[in-house]
């Protein structure tokens, strides 16, 4: 199953860094948060990624084009015009980088990668959130109910979409968060069937509005509740929180060995 990552937005709420690079390329422990997300998925055996780009897309493309320069020790023999890469560890990844437009909304970005998922179910997440979601359990849950979409829900006070869920895990309502809410929110880490593309009209479609609301109306959106760690990176305060967890060896999302 392919993993689609939304990484094309402007990241205006963390503009201290995002004026230089896309938010998914802001670093946690000297590695982009995008890298952390991909490493996490890879630990569950998901190695094929489609990354939806927009704002400063060249930064992401250059990172992968020069991946060994970022991750390995290197000797440059200038006299002989040679480069030797040491400790050459290659990730088991296939990464497709797609220009989904500078001003395209989240739904439009998803619609644009339709040719690359080959009419198969796929995972979707945001390029600015980390968690310790059991991805195998999420995949199993999605396959078990036969609906169009599964969305990971978390209970935390963040400015995200609010959901009400019935006893069968069917999402009953989806709306933008309001002041004072303390209900389940959209935590990303979704699994979608190709039918989801029928719910997206154009580049201007915001996935978290019309499409998810219409999926709710059709009873095609299911909630996968995650009680564990989840943290987005919308602000410098949240970036510092993630950085502190990483630097102190307490990052819940780090499932891989160095």
mmCIF file of C-alpha atoms in Angstrom:
data_model
loop_
_atom_site.group_PDB
_atom_site.id
_atom_site.type_symbol
_atom_site.label_atom_id
_atom_site.label_comp_id
_atom_site.label_asym_id
_atom_site.label_seq_id
_atom_site.Cartn_x
_atom_site.Cartn_y
_atom_site.Cartn_z
ATOM 1 C CA UNK A 1 0.000 0.000 0.000
ATOM 2 C CA UNK A 2 1.380 3.399 -0.992
ATOM 3 C CA UNK A 3 1.661 6.284 1.452
ATOM 4 C CA UNK A 4 0.589 9.743 0.265
ATOM 5 C CA UNK A 5 1.958 12.681 2.260
ATOM 6 C CA UNK A 6 0.583 16.213 1.976
ATOM 7 C CA UNK A 7 3.630 18.488 1.937
ATOM 8 C CA UNK A 8 2.705 21.441 -0.244
ATOM 9 C CA UNK A 9 1.230 24.068 2.062
ATOM 10 C CA UNK A 10 2.712 27.413 3.077
ATOM 11 C CA UNK A 11 3.038 26.667 6.807
ATOM 12 C CA UNK A 12 2.156 30.232 7.752
ATOM 13 C CA UNK A 13 1.683 29.482 11.461
ATOM 14 C CA UNK A 14 5.343 28.535 11.792
ATOM 15 C CA UNK A 15 6.644 31.252 9.487
ATOM 16 C CA UNK A 16 9.878 31.691 11.474
ATOM 17 C CA UNK A 17 11.155 28.636 9.579
ATOM 18 C CA UNK A 18 8.712 28.151 6.712
ATOM 19 C CA UNK A 19 9.756 31.345 4.934
ATOM 20 C CA UNK A 20 12.966 29.443 4.115
ATOM 21 C CA UNK A 21 11.622 25.929 3.464
ATOM 22 C CA UNK A 22 8.353 23.949 3.350
ATOM 23 C CA UNK A 23 7.076 23.048 6.812
ATOM 24 C CA UNK A 24 7.673 19.291 6.262
ATOM 25 C CA UNK A 25 11.363 20.113 5.788
ATOM 26 C CA UNK A 26 11.699 21.854 9.166
ATOM 27 C CA UNK A 27 14.089 19.741 11.180
ATOM 28 C CA UNK A 28 13.597 17.697 14.311
ATOM 29 C CA UNK A 29 16.990 16.464 15.508
ATOM 30 C CA UNK A 30 18.757 17.544 12.307
ATOM 31 C CA UNK A 31 16.339 15.598 10.094
ATOM 32 C CA UNK A 32 13.197 16.992 8.411
ATOM 33 C CA UNK A 33 9.933 16.035 10.081
ATOM 34 C CA UNK A 34 9.023 14.527 6.700
ATOM 35 C CA UNK A 35 11.949 12.098 7.137
ATOM 36 C CA UNK A 36 10.677 11.113 10.603
ATOM 37 C CA UNK A 37 7.207 10.403 9.191
ATOM 38 C CA UNK A 38 8.635 8.270 6.391
ATOM 39 C CA UNK A 39 10.913 6.361 8.763
ATOM 40 C CA UNK A 40 7.890 5.588 10.933
ATOM 41 C CA UNK A 41 5.817 4.232 8.051
ATOM 42 C CA UNK A 42 8.799 2.266 6.804
ATOM 43 C CA UNK A 43 9.086 0.454 10.145
ATOM 44 C CA UNK A 44 5.652 -1.042 9.405
ATOM 45 C CA UNK A 45 6.717 -2.166 5.939
ATOM 46 C CA UNK A 46 5.311 0.766 3.960
ATOM 47 C CA UNK A 47 8.195 1.814 1.733
ATOM 48 C CA UNK A 48 6.533 3.487 -1.261
ATOM 49 C CA UNK A 49 5.724 7.173 -0.915
ATOM 50 C CA UNK A 50 3.958 9.787 -3.015
ATOM 51 C CA UNK A 51 4.673 13.270 -1.725
ATOM 52 C CA UNK A 52 2.364 16.127 -2.734
ATOM 53 C CA UNK A 53 4.493 19.236 -3.215
ATOM 54 C CA UNK A 54 3.759 22.911 -3.768
ATOM 55 C CA UNK A 55 5.453 25.681 -1.802
ATOM 56 C CA UNK A 56 9.271 25.620 -2.270
ATOM 57 C CA UNK A 57 9.037 22.131 -3.742
ATOM 58 C CA UNK A 58 12.637 22.253 -4.942
ATOM 59 C CA UNK A 59 13.830 21.996 -1.317
ATOM 60 C CA UNK A 60 12.209 18.563 -0.982
ATOM 61 C CA UNK A 61 13.450 17.425 -4.382
ATOM 62 C CA UNK A 62 17.006 18.515 -3.612
ATOM 63 C CA UNK A 63 16.923 16.679 -0.281
ATOM 64 C CA UNK A 64 16.154 13.354 -1.945
ATOM 65 C CA UNK A 65 18.406 14.002 -4.944
ATOM 66 C CA UNK A 66 21.308 14.540 -2.520
ATOM 67 C CA UNK A 67 20.117 12.068 0.117
ATOM 68 C CA UNK A 68 23.552 10.561 0.745
ATOM 69 C CA UNK A 69 25.046 14.027 1.212
ATOM 70 C CA UNK A 70 22.543 14.610 4.001
ATOM 71 C CA UNK A 71 22.869 11.242 5.733
ATOM 72 C CA UNK A 72 26.361 9.816 5.122
ATOM 73 C CA UNK A 73 30.025 10.544 5.734
ATOM 74 C CA UNK A 74 31.741 11.540 2.491
ATOM 75 C CA UNK A 75 35.274 12.024 1.197
ATOM 76 C CA UNK A 76 35.733 14.539 -1.623
ATOM 77 C CA UNK A 77 38.901 13.935 -3.670
ATOM 78 C CA UNK A 78 39.036 17.305 -5.398
ATOM 79 C CA UNK A 79 42.276 16.628 -7.245
ATOM 80 C CA UNK A 80 40.789 13.587 -8.973
ATOM 81 C CA UNK A 81 37.182 14.809 -9.128
ATOM 82 C CA UNK A 82 35.903 11.870 -7.076
ATOM 83 C CA UNK A 83 33.429 11.435 -4.227
ATOM 84 C CA UNK A 84 33.425 8.451 -1.881
ATOM 85 C CA UNK A 85 30.378 7.781 0.278
ATOM 86 C CA UNK A 86 31.061 6.036 3.578
ATOM 87 C CA UNK A 87 28.527 4.142 5.742
ATOM 88 C CA UNK A 88 26.308 4.109 2.668
ATOM 89 C CA UNK A 89 22.964 3.102 4.150
ATOM 90 C CA UNK A 90 20.159 3.142 1.635
ATOM 91 C CA UNK A 91 16.563 3.404 2.816
ATOM 92 C CA UNK A 92 14.209 0.823 1.225
ATOM 93 C CA UNK A 93 12.117 3.657 -0.185
ATOM 94 C CA UNK A 94 10.616 4.493 -3.541
ATOM 95 C CA UNK A 95 9.739 8.180 -3.455
ATOM 96 C CA UNK A 96 7.581 9.921 -6.064
ATOM 97 C CA UNK A 97 7.597 13.715 -5.784
ATOM 98 C CA UNK A 98 4.618 15.394 -7.456
ATOM 99 C CA UNK A 99 4.102 19.097 -8.097
ATOM 100 C CA UNK A 100 0.470 19.499 -7.033
ATOM 101 C CA UNK A 101 0.434 23.278 -7.473
ATOM 102 C CA UNK A 102 1.406 26.264 -5.368
ATOM 103 C CA UNK A 103 -2.086 27.342 -4.298
ATOM 104 C CA UNK A 104 -3.892 23.998 -4.515
ATOM 105 C CA UNK A 105 -5.984 23.003 -1.502
ATOM 106 C CA UNK A 106 -5.607 19.667 0.294
ATOM 107 C CA UNK A 107 -8.382 17.960 -1.649
ATOM 108 C CA UNK A 108 -7.008 19.179 -4.945
ATOM 109 C CA UNK A 109 -3.569 17.832 -4.060
ATOM 110 C CA UNK A 110 -5.060 14.408 -3.348
ATOM 111 C CA UNK A 111 -6.985 14.485 -6.636
ATOM 112 C CA UNK A 112 -3.799 15.251 -8.575
ATOM 113 C CA UNK A 113 -2.012 12.088 -7.433
ATOM 114 C CA UNK A 114 -4.824 9.799 -8.599
ATOM 115 C CA UNK A 115 -2.781 8.441 -11.571
ATOM 116 C CA UNK A 116 -0.008 7.350 -9.201
ATOM 117 C CA UNK A 117 -2.032 5.139 -6.843
ATOM 118 C CA UNK A 118 -3.188 2.827 -9.655
ATOM 119 C CA UNK A 119 -6.785 2.492 -8.447
ATOM 120 C CA UNK A 120 -5.708 0.879 -5.172
ATOM 121 C CA UNK A 121 -6.323 1.776 -1.518
ATOM 122 C CA UNK A 122 -3.668 4.086 -0.115
ATOM 123 C CA UNK A 123 -2.598 5.684 3.126
ATOM 124 C CA UNK A 124 -2.686 9.443 3.581
ATOM 125 C CA UNK A 125 -1.196 11.704 6.207
ATOM 126 C CA UNK A 126 -0.016 15.254 6.730
ATOM 127 C CA UNK A 127 3.627 16.248 6.484
ATOM 128 C CA UNK A 128 3.657 17.945 9.875
ATOM 129 C CA UNK A 129 2.412 15.374 12.387
ATOM 130 C CA UNK A 130 4.028 12.547 14.353
ATOM 131 C CA UNK A 131 2.396 9.751 16.313
ATOM 132 C CA UNK A 132 2.837 6.164 17.469
ATOM 133 C CA UNK A 133 -0.259 4.883 15.664
ATOM 134 C CA UNK A 134 -0.335 1.106 15.109
ATOM 135 C CA UNK A 135 -0.358 1.210 11.304
ATOM 136 C CA UNK A 136 -0.882 -2.533 10.958
ATOM 137 C CA UNK A 137 -3.988 -2.300 13.131
ATOM 138 C CA UNK A 138 -5.170 0.721 11.118
ATOM 139 C CA UNK A 139 -4.763 -1.186 7.854
ATOM 140 C CA UNK A 140 -6.591 -4.215 9.278
ATOM 141 C CA UNK A 141 -9.402 -2.016 10.586
ATOM 142 C CA UNK A 142 -9.856 -0.373 7.190
ATOM 143 C CA UNK A 143 -10.038 -3.689 5.376
ATOM 144 C CA UNK A 144 -12.543 -5.031 7.899
ATOM 145 C CA UNK A 145 -15.356 -2.508 7.384
ATOM 146 C CA UNK A 146 -15.397 -1.993 3.604
ATOM 147 C CA UNK A 147 -16.081 1.752 3.772
ATOM 148 C CA UNK A 148 -14.364 4.398 1.644
ATOM 149 C CA UNK A 149 -12.250 6.036 4.337
ATOM 150 C CA UNK A 150 -10.710 5.400 7.739
ATOM 151 C CA UNK A 151 -9.366 8.323 9.739
ATOM 152 C CA UNK A 152 -7.296 8.212 12.904
ATOM 153 C CA UNK A 153 -8.993 10.165 15.677
ATOM 154 C CA UNK A 154 -7.295 11.512 18.779
ATOM 155 C CA UNK A 155 -8.586 13.375 21.809
ATOM 156 C CA UNK A 156 -6.474 16.456 22.300
ATOM 157 C CA UNK A 157 -6.976 20.226 22.356
ATOM 158 C CA UNK A 158 -5.727 21.265 18.918
ATOM 159 C CA UNK A 159 -7.169 23.438 16.153
ATOM 160 C CA UNK A 160 -8.270 20.533 13.998
ATOM 161 C CA UNK A 161 -11.513 19.086 12.694
ATOM 162 C CA UNK A 162 -13.954 17.787 15.317
ATOM 163 C CA UNK A 163 -15.767 14.466 14.880
ATOM 164 C CA UNK A 164 -18.619 12.702 16.614
ATOM 165 C CA UNK A 165 -18.460 8.919 16.381
ATOM 166 C CA UNK A 166 -21.176 6.346 17.063
ATOM 167 C CA UNK A 167 -20.763 2.963 18.759
ATOM 168 C CA UNK A 168 -19.923 1.278 15.440
ATOM 169 C CA UNK A 169 -17.032 3.725 14.782
ATOM 170 C CA UNK A 170 -18.963 5.421 11.990
ATOM 171 C CA UNK A 171 -18.283 9.149 11.954
ATOM 172 C CA UNK A 172 -21.595 11.006 12.459
ATOM 173 C CA UNK A 173 -20.380 14.605 12.080
ATOM 174 C CA UNK A 174 -17.255 16.418 10.931
ATOM 175 C CA UNK A 175 -16.726 20.131 11.447
ATOM 176 C CA UNK A 176 -13.989 22.633 12.129
ATOM 177 C CA UNK A 177 -12.956 22.967 15.761
ATOM 178 C CA UNK A 178 -14.520 25.729 17.857
ATOM 179 C CA UNK A 179 -13.416 27.404 21.071
ATOM 180 C CA UNK A 180 -14.015 25.159 24.059
ATOM 181 C CA UNK A 181 -14.146 21.870 22.135
ATOM 182 C CA UNK A 182 -12.630 18.818 23.764
ATOM 183 C CA UNK A 183 -13.838 16.088 21.449
ATOM 184 C CA UNK A 184 -12.157 13.731 19.002
ATOM 185 C CA UNK A 185 -10.134 15.455 16.320
ATOM 186 C CA UNK A 186 -8.654 14.558 12.955
ATOM 187 C CA UNK A 187 -5.211 13.091 13.600
ATOM 188 C CA UNK A 188 -4.348 12.301 9.982
ATOM 189 C CA UNK A 189 -2.999 8.787 9.387
ATOM 190 C CA UNK A 190 -5.853 7.783 7.085
ATOM 191 C CA UNK A 191 -6.558 4.897 4.721
ATOM 192 C CA UNK A 192 -8.601 5.715 1.621
ATOM 193 C CA UNK A 193 -10.155 3.704 -1.171
ATOM 194 C CA UNK A 194 -10.007 5.117 -4.730
ATOM 195 C CA UNK A 195 -13.705 5.994 -4.454
ATOM 196 C CA UNK A 196 -12.565 9.001 -2.409
ATOM 197 C CA UNK A 197 -11.557 10.788 -5.614
ATOM 198 C CA UNK A 198 -15.245 11.019 -6.530
ATOM 199 C CA UNK A 199 -15.740 13.301 -3.525
ATOM 200 C CA UNK A 200 -13.135 15.839 -4.708
ATOM 201 C CA UNK A 201 -14.130 18.398 -7.328
ATOM 202 C CA UNK A 202 -11.137 20.595 -8.114
ATOM 203 C CA UNK A 203 -7.903 22.226 -6.959
ATOM 204 C CA UNK A 204 -9.979 24.520 -4.760
ATOM 205 C CA UNK A 205 -11.475 21.656 -2.745
ATOM 206 C CA UNK A 206 -10.455 21.557 0.911
ATOM 207 C CA UNK A 207 -10.446 17.884 1.822
ATOM 208 C CA UNK A 208 -11.324 18.550 5.455
ATOM 209 C CA UNK A 209 -14.525 20.346 4.469
ATOM 210 C CA UNK A 210 -16.762 19.135 1.613
ATOM 211 C CA UNK A 211 -15.233 15.700 0.957
ATOM 212 C CA UNK A 212 -15.053 14.546 4.569
ATOM 213 C CA UNK A 213 -18.459 16.014 5.354
ATOM 214 C CA UNK A 214 -19.984 14.241 2.346
ATOM 215 C CA UNK A 215 -18.300 10.983 3.346
ATOM 216 C CA UNK A 216 -19.950 11.401 6.736
ATOM 217 C CA UNK A 217 -23.342 12.004 5.090
ATOM 218 C CA UNK A 218 -22.913 8.793 3.088
ATOM 219 C CA UNK A 219 -21.727 6.886 6.200
ATOM 220 C CA UNK A 220 -18.475 6.143 4.405
ATOM 221 C CA UNK A 221 -16.064 7.592 6.995
ATOM 222 C CA UNK A 222 -14.889 5.382 9.859
ATOM 223 C CA UNK A 223 -13.010 6.377 13.007
ATOM 224 C CA UNK A 224 -9.862 4.550 14.134
ATOM 225 C CA UNK A 225 -9.324 5.801 17.671
ATOM 226 C CA UNK A 226 -5.707 6.267 18.759
ATOM 227 C CA UNK A 227 -5.212 6.715 22.524
ATOM 228 C CA UNK A 228 -1.439 7.116 22.357
ATOM 229 C CA UNK A 229 1.019 9.818 21.379
ATOM 230 C CA UNK A 230 0.117 12.334 18.701
ATOM 231 C CA UNK A 231 1.561 15.761 18.021
ATOM 232 C CA UNK A 232 1.337 18.149 15.085
ATOM 233 C CA UNK A 233 3.898 20.891 14.426
ATOM 234 C CA UNK A 234 1.962 24.062 13.690
ATOM 235 C CA UNK A 235 4.008 26.385 15.905
ATOM 236 C CA UNK A 236 7.543 26.906 17.201
ATOM 237 C CA UNK A 237 6.388 25.766 20.627
ATOM 238 C CA UNK A 238 5.255 22.443 19.157
ATOM 239 C CA UNK A 239 8.489 22.094 17.181
ATOM 240 C CA UNK A 240 10.509 22.609 20.356
ATOM 241 C CA UNK A 241 8.372 19.999 22.142
ATOM 242 C CA UNK A 242 9.125 17.433 19.431
ATOM 243 C CA UNK A 243 12.792 18.423 19.374
ATOM 244 C CA UNK A 244 13.042 17.943 23.142
ATOM 245 C CA UNK A 245 11.475 14.482 22.961
ATOM 246 C CA UNK A 246 13.926 13.509 20.227
ATOM 247 C CA UNK A 247 17.032 14.912 21.913
ATOM 248 C CA UNK A 248 16.232 13.256 25.247
ATOM 249 C CA UNK A 249 15.656 9.847 23.665
ATOM 250 C CA UNK A 250 11.952 9.885 24.530
ATOM 251 C CA UNK A 251 10.436 10.215 21.049
ATOM 252 C CA UNK A 252 7.467 7.772 20.974
ATOM 253 C CA UNK A 253 7.525 7.619 17.174
ATOM 254 C CA UNK A 254 11.121 6.379 16.988
ATOM 255 C CA UNK A 255 10.630 2.675 16.411
ATOM 256 C CA UNK A 256 13.744 2.141 14.290
ATOM 257 C CA UNK A 257 17.321 1.390 15.348
ATOM 258 C CA UNK A 258 20.140 3.787 14.555
#
